[in-house]
PDB file of C-alpha atoms and ligand atoms in Angstrom:
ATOM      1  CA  UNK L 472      87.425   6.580  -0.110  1.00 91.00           C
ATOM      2  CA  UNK L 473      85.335   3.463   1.014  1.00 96.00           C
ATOM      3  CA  UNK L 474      85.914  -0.055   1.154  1.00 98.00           C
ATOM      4  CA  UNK L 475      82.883  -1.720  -0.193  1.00 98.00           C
ATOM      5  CA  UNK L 476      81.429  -5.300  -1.062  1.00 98.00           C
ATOM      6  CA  UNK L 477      80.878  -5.809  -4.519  1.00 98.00           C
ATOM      7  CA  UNK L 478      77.800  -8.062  -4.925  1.00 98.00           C
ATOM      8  CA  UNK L 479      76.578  -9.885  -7.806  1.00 98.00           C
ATOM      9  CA  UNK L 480      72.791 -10.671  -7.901  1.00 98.00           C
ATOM     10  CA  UNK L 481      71.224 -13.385  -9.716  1.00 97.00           C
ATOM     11  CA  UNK L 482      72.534 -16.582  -7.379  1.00 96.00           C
ATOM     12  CA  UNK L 483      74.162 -14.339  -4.589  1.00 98.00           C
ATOM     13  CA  UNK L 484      70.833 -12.153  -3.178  1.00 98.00           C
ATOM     14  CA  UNK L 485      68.484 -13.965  -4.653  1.00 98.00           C
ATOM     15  CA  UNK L 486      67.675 -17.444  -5.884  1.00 96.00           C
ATOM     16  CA  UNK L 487      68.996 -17.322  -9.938  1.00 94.00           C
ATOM     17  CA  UNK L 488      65.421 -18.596 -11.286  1.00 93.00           C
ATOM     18  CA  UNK L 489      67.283 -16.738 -15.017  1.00 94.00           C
ATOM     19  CA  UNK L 490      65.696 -13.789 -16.305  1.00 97.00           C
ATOM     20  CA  UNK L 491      63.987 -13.009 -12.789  1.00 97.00           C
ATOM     21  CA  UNK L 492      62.273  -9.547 -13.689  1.00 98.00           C
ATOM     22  CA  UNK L 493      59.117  -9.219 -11.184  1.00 98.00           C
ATOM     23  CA  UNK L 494      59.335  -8.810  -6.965  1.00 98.00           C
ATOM     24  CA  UNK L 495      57.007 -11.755  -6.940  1.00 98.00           C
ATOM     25  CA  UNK L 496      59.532 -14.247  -8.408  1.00 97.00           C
ATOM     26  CA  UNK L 497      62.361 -12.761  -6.618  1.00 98.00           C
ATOM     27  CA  UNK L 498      63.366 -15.149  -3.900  1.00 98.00           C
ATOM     28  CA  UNK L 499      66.178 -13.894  -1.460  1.00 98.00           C
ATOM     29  CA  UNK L 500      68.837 -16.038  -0.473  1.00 98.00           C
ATOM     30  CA  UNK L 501      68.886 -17.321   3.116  1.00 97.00           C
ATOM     31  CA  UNK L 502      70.982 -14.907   5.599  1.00 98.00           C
ATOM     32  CA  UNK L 503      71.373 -12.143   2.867  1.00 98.00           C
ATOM     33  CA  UNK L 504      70.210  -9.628   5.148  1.00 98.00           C
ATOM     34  CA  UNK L 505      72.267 -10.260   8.047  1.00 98.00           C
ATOM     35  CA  UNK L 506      75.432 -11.021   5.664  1.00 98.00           C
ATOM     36  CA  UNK L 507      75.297  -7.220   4.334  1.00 98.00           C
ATOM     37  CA  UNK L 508      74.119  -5.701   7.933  1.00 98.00           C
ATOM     38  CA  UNK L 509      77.499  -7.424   9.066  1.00 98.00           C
ATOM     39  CA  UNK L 510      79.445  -6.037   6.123  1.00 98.00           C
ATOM     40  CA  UNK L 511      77.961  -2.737   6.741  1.00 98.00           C
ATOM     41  CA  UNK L 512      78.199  -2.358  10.591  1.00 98.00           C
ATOM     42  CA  UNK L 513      82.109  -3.091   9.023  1.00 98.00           C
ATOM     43  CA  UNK L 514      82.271  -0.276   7.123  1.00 98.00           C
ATOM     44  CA  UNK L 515      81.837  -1.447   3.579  1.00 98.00           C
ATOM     45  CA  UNK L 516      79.471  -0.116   1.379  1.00 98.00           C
ATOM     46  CA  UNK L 517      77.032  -2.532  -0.302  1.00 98.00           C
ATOM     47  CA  UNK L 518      77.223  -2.173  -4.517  1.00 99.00           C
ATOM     48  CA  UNK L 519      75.436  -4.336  -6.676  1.00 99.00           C
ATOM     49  CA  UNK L 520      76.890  -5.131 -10.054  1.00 99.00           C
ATOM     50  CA  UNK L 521      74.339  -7.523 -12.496  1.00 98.00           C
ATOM     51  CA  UNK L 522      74.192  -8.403 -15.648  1.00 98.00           C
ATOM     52  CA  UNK L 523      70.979  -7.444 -17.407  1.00 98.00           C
ATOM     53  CA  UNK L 524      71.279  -9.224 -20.495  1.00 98.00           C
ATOM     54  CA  UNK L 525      67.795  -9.956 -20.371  1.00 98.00           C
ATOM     55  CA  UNK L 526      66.872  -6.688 -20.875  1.00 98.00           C
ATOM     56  CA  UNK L 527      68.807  -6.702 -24.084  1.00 98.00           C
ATOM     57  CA  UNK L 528      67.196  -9.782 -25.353  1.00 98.00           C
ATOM     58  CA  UNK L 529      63.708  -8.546 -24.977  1.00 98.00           C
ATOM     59  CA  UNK L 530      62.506 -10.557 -22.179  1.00 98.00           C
ATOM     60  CA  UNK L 531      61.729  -7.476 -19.812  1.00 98.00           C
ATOM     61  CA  UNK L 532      61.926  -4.129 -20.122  1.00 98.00           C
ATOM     62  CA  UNK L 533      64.807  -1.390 -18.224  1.00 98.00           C
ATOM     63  CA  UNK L 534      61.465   0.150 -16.442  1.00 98.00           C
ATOM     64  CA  UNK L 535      60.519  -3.424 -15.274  1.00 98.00           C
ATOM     65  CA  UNK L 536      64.559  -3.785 -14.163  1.00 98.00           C
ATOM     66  CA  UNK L 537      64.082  -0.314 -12.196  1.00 98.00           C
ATOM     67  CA  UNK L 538      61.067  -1.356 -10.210  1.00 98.00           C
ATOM     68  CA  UNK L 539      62.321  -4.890  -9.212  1.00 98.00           C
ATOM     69  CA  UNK L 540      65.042  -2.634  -8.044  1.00 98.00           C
ATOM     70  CA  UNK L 541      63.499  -0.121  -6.326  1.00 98.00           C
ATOM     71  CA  UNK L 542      61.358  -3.296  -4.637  1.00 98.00           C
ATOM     72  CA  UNK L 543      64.725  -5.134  -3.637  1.00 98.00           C
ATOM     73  CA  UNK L 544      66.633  -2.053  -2.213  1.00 98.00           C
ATOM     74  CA  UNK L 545      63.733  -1.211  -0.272  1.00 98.00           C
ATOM     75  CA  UNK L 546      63.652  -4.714   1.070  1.00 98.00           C
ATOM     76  CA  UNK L 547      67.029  -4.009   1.917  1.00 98.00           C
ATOM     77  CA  UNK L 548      66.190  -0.807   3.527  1.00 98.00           C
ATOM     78  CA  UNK L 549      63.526  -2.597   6.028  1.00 98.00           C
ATOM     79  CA  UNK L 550      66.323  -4.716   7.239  1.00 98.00           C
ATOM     80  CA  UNK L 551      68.696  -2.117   8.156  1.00 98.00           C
ATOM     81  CA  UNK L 552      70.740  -2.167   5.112  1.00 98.00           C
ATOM     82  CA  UNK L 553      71.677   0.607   2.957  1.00 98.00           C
ATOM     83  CA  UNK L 554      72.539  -0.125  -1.054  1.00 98.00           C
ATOM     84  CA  UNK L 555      74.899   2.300  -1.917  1.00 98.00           C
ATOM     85  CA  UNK L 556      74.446   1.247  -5.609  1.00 98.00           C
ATOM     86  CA  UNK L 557      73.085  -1.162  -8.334  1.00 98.00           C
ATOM     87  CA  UNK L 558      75.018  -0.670 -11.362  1.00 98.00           C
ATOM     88  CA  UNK L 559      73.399  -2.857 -14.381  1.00 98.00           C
ATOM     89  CA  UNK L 560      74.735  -4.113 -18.136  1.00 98.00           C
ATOM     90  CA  UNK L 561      71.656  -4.547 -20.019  1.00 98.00           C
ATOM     91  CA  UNK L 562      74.180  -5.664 -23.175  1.00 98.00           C
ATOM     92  CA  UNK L 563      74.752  -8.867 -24.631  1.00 98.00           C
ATOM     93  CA  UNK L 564      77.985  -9.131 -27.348  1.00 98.00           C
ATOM     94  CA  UNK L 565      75.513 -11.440 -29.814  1.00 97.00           C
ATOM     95  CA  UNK L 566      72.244 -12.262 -28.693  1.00 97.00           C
ATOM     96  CA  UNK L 567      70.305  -8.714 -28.082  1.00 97.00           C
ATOM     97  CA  UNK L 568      68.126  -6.343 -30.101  1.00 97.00           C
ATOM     98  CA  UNK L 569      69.206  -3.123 -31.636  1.00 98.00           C
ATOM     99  CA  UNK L 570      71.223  -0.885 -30.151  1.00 98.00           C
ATOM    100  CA  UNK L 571      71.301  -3.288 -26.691  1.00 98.00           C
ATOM    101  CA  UNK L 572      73.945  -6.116 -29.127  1.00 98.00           C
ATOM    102  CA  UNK L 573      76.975  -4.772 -28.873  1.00 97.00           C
ATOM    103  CA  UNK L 574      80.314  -5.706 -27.239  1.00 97.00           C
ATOM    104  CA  UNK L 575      80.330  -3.762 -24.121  1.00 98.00           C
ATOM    105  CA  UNK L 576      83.257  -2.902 -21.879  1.00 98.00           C
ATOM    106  CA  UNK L 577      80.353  -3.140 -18.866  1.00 98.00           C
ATOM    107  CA  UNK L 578      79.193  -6.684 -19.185  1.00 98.00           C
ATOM    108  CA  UNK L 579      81.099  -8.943 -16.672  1.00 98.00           C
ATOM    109  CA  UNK L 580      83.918 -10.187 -16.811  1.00 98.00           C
ATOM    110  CA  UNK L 581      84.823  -7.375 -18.203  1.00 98.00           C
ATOM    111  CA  UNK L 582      85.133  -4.834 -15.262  1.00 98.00           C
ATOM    112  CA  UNK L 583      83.032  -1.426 -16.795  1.00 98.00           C
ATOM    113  CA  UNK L 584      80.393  -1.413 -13.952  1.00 98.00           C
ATOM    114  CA  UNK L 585      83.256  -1.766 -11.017  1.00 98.00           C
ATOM    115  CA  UNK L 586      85.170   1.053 -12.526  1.00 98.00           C
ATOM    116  CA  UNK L 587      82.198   3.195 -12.863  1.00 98.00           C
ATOM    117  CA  UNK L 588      81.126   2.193  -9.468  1.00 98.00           C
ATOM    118  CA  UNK L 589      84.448   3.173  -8.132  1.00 98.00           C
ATOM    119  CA  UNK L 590      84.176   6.871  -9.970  1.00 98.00           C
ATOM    120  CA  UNK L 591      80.786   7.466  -9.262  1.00 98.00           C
ATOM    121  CA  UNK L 592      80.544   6.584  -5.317  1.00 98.00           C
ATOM    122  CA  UNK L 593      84.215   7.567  -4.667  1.00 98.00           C
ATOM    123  CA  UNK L 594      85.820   3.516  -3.530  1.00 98.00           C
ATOM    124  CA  UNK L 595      88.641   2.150  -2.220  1.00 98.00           C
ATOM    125  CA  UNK L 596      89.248  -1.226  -4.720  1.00 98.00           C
ATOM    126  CA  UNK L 597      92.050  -2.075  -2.834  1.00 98.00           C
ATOM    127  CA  UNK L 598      90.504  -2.599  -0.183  1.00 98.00           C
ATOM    128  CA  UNK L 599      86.844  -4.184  -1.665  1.00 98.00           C
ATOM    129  CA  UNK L 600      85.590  -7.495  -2.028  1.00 98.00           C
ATOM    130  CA  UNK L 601      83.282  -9.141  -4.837  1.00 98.00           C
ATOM    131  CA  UNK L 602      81.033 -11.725  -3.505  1.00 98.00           C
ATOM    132  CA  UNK L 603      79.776 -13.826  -7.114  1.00 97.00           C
ATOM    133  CA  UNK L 604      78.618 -17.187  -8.006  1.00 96.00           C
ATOM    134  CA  UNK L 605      80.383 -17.255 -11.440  1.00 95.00           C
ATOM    135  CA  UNK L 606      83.985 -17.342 -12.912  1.00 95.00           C
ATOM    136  CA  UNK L 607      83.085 -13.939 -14.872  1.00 97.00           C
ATOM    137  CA  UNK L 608      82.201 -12.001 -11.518  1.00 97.00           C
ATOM    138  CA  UNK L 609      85.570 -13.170 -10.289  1.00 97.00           C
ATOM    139  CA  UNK L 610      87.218 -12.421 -13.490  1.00 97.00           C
ATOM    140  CA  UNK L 611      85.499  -9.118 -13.487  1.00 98.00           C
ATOM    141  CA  UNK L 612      86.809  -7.976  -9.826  1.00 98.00           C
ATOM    142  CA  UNK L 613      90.408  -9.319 -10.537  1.00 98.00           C
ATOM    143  CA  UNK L 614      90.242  -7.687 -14.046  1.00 98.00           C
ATOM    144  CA  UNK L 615      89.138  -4.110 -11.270  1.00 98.00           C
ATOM    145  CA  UNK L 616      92.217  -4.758  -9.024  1.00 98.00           C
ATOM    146  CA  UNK L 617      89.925  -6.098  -6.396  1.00 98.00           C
ATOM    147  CA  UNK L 618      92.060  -8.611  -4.485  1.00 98.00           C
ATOM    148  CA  UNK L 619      89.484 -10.588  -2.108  1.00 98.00           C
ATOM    149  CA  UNK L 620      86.770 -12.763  -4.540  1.00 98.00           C
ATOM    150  CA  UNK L 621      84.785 -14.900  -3.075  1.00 97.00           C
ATOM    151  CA  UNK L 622      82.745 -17.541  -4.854  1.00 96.00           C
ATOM    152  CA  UNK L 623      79.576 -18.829  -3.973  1.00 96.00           C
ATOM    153  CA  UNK L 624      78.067 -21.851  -4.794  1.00 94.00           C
ATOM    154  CA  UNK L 625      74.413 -20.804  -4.034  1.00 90.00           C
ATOM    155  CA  UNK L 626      74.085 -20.329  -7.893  1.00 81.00           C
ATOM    156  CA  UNK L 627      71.791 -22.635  -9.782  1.00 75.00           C
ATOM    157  CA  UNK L 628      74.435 -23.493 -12.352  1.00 76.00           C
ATOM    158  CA  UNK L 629      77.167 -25.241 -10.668  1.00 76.00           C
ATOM    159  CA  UNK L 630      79.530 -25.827 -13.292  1.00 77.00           C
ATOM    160  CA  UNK L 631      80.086 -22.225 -13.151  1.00 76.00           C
ATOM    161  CA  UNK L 632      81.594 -22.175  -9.504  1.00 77.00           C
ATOM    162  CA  UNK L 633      84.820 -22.500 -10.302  1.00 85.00           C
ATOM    163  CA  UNK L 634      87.113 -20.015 -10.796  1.00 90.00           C
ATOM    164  CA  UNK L 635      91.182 -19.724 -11.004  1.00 94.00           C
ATOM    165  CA  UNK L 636      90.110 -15.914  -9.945  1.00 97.00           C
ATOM    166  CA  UNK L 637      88.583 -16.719  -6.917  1.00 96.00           C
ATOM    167  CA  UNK L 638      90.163 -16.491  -3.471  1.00 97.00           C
ATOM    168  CA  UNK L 639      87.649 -18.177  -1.391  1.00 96.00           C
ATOM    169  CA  UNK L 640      84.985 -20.673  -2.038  1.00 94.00           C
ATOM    170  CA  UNK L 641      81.311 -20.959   0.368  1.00 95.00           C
ATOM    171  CA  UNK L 642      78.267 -22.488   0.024  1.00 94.00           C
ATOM    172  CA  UNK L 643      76.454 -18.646   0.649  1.00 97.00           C
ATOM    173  CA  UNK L 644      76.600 -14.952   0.954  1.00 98.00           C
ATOM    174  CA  UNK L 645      75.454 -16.513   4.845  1.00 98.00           C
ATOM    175  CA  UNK L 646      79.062 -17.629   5.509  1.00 97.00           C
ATOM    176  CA  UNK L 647      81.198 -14.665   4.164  1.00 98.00           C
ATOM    177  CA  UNK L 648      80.806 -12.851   6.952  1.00 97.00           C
ATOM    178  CA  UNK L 649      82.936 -15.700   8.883  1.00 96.00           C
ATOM    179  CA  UNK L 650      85.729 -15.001   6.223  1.00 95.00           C
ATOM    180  CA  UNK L 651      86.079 -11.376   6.219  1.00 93.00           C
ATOM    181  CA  UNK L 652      85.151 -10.115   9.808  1.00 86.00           C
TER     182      UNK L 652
HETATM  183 MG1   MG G1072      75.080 -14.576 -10.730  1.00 74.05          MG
END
């Protein structure tokens, strides 16, 4: 089993511009890369957990999620850092079309993605951390049995970074490195 660092994405990796769907307005957050290369050199693996629920409300599409995706890991990739996984809710409880409204178990802070994470990739949760920028990713990773959750305030809404469920506060992914190695 492997430890790993859960990441959120919108406001962790990259700059939450809401709904960000293309490579071109995908703008990574300063001292991401050398953040996970630090994690990894650790021995955590790097999971991404995001809620999608832009796909659900029509904006963009769950090809146009996969390519950003592909785009961003391989990003990752040129830096020396290996995604182990990007698990996705494309849900939203009320406001989504079709078959994508519904009230998910996956959809943070519920903790469907982490769970599935954990099955599918074989992790250690006791041992993980969830790096988020909003009181649902904590909620989410407490909800898993993940017992480190740090919040980051890098998020563009910052009434959201607060969190009884968080362990740690920073201003960035940058400075969790600091807190964990
Ligand atoms: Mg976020």
């Amino acid at each position: 089993m492997h430890k790993a660092i859960f990441l959120d994405r919108d406001g962790v990796i990259n700059v939450d511009h809401a709904y960000v769907h293309t490579p071109e307005a995908f703008q990574f957050i300063n001292g991401v890369f050398s953040a996970c290369k630090a994690f990894q050199d650790n021995g955590y693996k790097l999971v991404v957990v995001t809620n999608q629920s832009g796909i659900g409300r029509g904006y963009y599409n769950e090809s146009q999620f996969q390519h950003l995706t592909e785009w961003m890991v391989a990003q990752f990739d040129e830096h020396g850092v290996t995604i182990a996984g990007v698990f996705f809710c494309p849900h939203h409880p009320k406001n989504a079309l079709g078959d994508y409204r519904k009230a998910c178990d996956c959809r943070k802070p519920f903790p469907g993605m982490l769970l599935q994470a954990k099955a599918q990739l074989g992790l250690d949760l006791a041992n993980s951390v969830m790096i988020g920028d909003k009181a649902s990713d904590m909620e989410a990773a407490f909800a898993a049995g993940i017992p480190t959750r740090v919040l980051v305030r890098s998020g563009q809404d910052l009434s959201e970074a607060c969190s009884d469920k968080a362990t740690a506060v920073v201003d960035s992914i940058a400075h969790v490195p600091d807190l964990l190695i």
